[in-house]
XYZ file of C-alpha atoms in Angstrom:
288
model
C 17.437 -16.564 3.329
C 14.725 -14.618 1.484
C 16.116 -13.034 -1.162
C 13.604 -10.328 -3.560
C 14.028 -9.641 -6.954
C 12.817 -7.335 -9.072
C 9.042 -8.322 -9.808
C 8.573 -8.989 -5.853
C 9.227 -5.553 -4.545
C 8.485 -2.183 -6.101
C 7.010 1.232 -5.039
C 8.414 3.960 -2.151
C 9.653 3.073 1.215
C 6.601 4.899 2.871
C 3.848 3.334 0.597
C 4.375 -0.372 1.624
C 5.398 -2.737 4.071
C 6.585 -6.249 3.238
C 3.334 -7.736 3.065
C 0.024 -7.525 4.153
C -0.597 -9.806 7.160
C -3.729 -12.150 7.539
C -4.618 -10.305 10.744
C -4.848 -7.075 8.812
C -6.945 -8.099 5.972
C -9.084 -9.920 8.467
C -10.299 -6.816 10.186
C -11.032 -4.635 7.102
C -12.832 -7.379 5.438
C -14.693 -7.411 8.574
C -15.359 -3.614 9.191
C -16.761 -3.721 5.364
C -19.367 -6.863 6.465
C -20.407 -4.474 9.804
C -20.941 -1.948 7.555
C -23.277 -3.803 5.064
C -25.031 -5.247 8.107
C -25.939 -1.909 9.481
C -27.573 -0.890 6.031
C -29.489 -3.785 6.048
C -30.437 -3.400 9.977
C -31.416 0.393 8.936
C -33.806 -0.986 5.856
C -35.091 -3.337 8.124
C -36.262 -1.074 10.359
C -37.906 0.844 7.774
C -40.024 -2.019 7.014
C -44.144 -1.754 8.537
C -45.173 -5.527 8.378
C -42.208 -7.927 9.741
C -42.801 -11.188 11.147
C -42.241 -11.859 14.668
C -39.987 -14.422 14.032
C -37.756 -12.411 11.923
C -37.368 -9.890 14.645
C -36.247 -12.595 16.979
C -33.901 -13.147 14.553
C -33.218 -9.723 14.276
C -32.091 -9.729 18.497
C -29.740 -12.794 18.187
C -28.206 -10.722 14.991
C -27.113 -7.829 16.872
C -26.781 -10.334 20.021
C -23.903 -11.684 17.252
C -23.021 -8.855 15.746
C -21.653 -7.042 19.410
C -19.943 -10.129 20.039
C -18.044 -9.920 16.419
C -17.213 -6.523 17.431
C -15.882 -7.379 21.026
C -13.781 -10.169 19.102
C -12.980 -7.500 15.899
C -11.531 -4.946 19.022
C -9.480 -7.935 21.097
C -7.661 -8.118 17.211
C -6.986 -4.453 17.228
C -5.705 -4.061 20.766
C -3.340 -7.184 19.894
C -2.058 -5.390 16.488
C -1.717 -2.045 18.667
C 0.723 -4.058 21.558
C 2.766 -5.708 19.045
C 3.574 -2.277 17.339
C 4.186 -0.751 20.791
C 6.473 -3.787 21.574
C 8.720 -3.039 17.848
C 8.601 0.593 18.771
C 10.263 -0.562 22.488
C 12.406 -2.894 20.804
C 13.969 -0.237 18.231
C 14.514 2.183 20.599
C 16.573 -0.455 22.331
C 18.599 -1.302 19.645
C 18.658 2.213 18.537
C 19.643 3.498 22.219
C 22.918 0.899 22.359
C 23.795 1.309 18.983
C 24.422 5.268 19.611
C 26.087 3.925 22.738
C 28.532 1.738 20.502
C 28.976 5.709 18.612
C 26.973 4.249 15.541
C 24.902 6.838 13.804
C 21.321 5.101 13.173
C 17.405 6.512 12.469
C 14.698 4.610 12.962
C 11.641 4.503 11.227
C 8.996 3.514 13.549
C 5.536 3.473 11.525
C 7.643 0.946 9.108
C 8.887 -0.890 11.528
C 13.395 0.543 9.655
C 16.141 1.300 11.583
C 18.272 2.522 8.805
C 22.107 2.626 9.013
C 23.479 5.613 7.481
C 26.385 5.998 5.575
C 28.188 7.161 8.451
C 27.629 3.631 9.686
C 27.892 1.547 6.635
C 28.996 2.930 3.654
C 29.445 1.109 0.403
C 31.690 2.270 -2.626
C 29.974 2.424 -6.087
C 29.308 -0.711 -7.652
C 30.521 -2.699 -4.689
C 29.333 -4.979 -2.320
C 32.287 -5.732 0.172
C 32.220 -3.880 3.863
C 35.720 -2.176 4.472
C 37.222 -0.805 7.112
C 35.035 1.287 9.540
C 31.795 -0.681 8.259
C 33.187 -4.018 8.880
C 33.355 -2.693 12.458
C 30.640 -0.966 12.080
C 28.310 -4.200 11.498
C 30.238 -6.475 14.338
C 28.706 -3.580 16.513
C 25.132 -3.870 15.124
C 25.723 -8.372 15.714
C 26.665 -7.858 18.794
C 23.614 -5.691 19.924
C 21.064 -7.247 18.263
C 22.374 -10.956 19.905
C 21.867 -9.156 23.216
C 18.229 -7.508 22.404
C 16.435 -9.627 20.212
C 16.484 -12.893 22.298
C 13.915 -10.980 24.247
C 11.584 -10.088 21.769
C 12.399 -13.802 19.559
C 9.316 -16.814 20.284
C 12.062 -19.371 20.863
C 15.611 -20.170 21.097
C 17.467 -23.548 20.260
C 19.710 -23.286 22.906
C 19.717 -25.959 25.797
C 19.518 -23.874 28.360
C 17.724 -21.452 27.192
C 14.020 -20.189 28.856
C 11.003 -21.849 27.427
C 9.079 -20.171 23.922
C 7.196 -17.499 24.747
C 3.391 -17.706 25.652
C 0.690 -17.889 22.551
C -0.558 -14.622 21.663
C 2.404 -12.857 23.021
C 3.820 -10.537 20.451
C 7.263 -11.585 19.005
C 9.184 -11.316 15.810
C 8.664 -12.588 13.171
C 11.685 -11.634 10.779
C 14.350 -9.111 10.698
C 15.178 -8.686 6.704
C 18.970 -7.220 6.244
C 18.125 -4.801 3.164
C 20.566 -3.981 0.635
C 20.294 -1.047 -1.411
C 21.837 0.888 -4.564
C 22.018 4.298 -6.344
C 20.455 4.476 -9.386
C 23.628 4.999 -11.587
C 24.192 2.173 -13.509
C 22.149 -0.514 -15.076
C 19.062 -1.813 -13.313
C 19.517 -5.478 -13.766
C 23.274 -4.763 -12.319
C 21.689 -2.618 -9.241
C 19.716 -5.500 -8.199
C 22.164 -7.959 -7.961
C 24.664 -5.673 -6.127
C 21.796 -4.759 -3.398
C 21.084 -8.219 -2.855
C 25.100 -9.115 -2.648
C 25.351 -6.231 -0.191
C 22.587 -7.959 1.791
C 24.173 -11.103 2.306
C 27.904 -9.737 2.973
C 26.129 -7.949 5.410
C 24.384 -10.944 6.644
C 27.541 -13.394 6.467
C 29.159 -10.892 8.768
C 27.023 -10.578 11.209
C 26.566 -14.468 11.593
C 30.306 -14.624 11.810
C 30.146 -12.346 14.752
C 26.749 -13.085 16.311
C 26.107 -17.095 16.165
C 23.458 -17.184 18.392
C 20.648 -14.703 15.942
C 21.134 -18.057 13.908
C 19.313 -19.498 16.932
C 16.830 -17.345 17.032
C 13.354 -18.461 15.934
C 10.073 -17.475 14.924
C 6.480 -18.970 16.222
C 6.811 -21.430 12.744
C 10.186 -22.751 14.021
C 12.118 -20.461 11.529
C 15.238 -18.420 11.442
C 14.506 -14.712 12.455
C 17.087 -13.261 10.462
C 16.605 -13.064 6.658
C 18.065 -11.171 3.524
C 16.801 -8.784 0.771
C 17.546 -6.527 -2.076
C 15.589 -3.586 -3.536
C 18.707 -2.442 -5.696
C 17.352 1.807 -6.168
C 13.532 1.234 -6.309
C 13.693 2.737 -2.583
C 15.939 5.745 -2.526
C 15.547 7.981 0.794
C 17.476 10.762 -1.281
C 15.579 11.374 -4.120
C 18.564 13.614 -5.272
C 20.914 12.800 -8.458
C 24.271 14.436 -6.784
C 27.001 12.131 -5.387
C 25.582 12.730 -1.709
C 22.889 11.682 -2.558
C 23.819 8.422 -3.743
C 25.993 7.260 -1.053
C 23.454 7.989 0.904
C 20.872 5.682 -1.152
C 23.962 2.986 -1.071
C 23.131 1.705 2.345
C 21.776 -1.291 4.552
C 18.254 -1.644 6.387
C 17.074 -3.538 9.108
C 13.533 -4.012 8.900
C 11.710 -5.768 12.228
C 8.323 -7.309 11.219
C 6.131 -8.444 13.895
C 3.711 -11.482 14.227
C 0.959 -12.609 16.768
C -0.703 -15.863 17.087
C -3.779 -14.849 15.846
C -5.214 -18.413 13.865
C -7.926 -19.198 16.607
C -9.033 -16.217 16.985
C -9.585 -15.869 13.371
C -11.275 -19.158 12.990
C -13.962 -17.615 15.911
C -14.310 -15.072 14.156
C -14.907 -17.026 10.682
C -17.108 -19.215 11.994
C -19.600 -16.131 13.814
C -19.811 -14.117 10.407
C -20.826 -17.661 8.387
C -23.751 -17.507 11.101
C -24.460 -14.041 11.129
C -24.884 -14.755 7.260
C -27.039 -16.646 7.579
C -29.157 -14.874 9.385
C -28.787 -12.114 7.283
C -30.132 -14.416 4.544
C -33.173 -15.028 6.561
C -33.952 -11.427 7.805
C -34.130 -10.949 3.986
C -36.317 -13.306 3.217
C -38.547 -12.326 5.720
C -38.477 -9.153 5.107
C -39.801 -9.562 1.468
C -42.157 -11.736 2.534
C -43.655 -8.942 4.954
C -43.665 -6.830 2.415
């Protein structure tokens, strides 16, 4: 179990997701290189005397360069299917928990389906479920051992079906998030959100064994704990409303697809196209 302190997570619930995944970074740092390329294509045009070697190499450039972009659009259409995949996965969830006469939102951009208080409510300064929210989260177990075998890469069961197929969209974690008020000391917040978390957590295991079986594409467990103690509040508010409503527990779904030879492809076609670059610019000033 995961479990975030206070220099790992800071900032608003809207501004940031858990992290920033390879995938992601890989395309921007690749729309900024496609950018810079085009300049250069643009200056080199510009240029009266070029050598008619350098405009072959100019050709297989932009020969390269639509092939990076073909392979830069695959990434983006696989990104788009695994967010359409969380957002038919929460609704799923969200659907049977309503069903079960749970009162849930969900937060589909973020990837949250946030319990309310209605739900699971948590008395000031404690971390124990009572009553109604002890029955409350055997609900929530029980649903998510019946949808997210579908949307997990593997199972350890014997007879369960085979992982699913590389590339295929699957989770990657669900993080139980605790979360405080913010009466009371800070140091004190974050170790109640975090207890929360894992009472939360506990519970569900108790009720649910198989999600322990549930695994990710790297062999781990899908289910995973976290605290944020009040850095996240969805009621800004300082009344008592408002903090029982901060005083609550979040499921957060994060998503992953096989994306490491892909990546590599793409790797290895920029390190040429650099070098070609390199060349087109030494042949340009040498035209000059």
């Amino acid at each position: 179990m995961a479990i975030a302190d206070e220099t790992d997570h800071s900032g608003s619930e809207d501004g940031e997701n858990y992290f920033v995944s390879m995938t992601d970074m890989m395309v921007g740092v690749l729309f900024i290189f496609i950018i810079m390329l085009m300049m250069f294509a643009l200056d080199f045009r510009t240029k009266t005397e070029v050598q008619e070697n350098a405009v072959d190499d100019a050709r297989k450039m932009a020969h390269k360069l639509e092939e990076l972009r073909g392979q830069v659009g695959a990434e983006i259409t696989l990104l788009d299917e695994a967010q359409r995949v969380r957002r038919e996965m929460l609704r799923d969830i969200e659907s049977q928990l309503q069903a079960e006469g749970l009162n849930v939102r969900v937060d589909e951009a973020n990837g949250v389906l946030r319990l309310t208080e209605d739900s699971v409510r948590f008395n000031p300064n404690e971390a124990d479920l009572k009553f109604l929210a002890l029955t409350n989260v055997s609900k929530i177990a029980r649903v998510l051992e019946r949808v997210l075998p579908r949307y997990s890469a593997c199972r350890l069961q014997s007879n369960a079906p085979p992982c699913r197929a590389s590339g295929a969209p699957s989770v990657e974690t669900v993080f139980i998030e605790g979360h405080t008020d913010s009466d009371g000391p800070d140091a004190q917040n974050w170790l109640l959100s975090v207890q929360r978390a894992v009472n939360t957590y506990r519970h569900m295991m108790g009720e649910a064994r198989a999600l322990r079986m549930l695994r990710n594409q790297r062999g781990e467990e899908i289910v995973s704990v976290s605290g944020y103690a009040a850095t996240r509040p969805i009621d800004a508010g300082s009344s008592r409303e408002a903090w029982a409503r901060n005083r609550r527990i979040d499921l957060r779904f994060v998503m992953e697809v096989d994306s490491r030879q892909r990546l590599g492809e793409i790797l290895k076609l920029t390190e040429e196209m650099k070098k070609e670059i390199d060349r087109l610019t030494q042949a340009s000033g040498s035209g000059r």
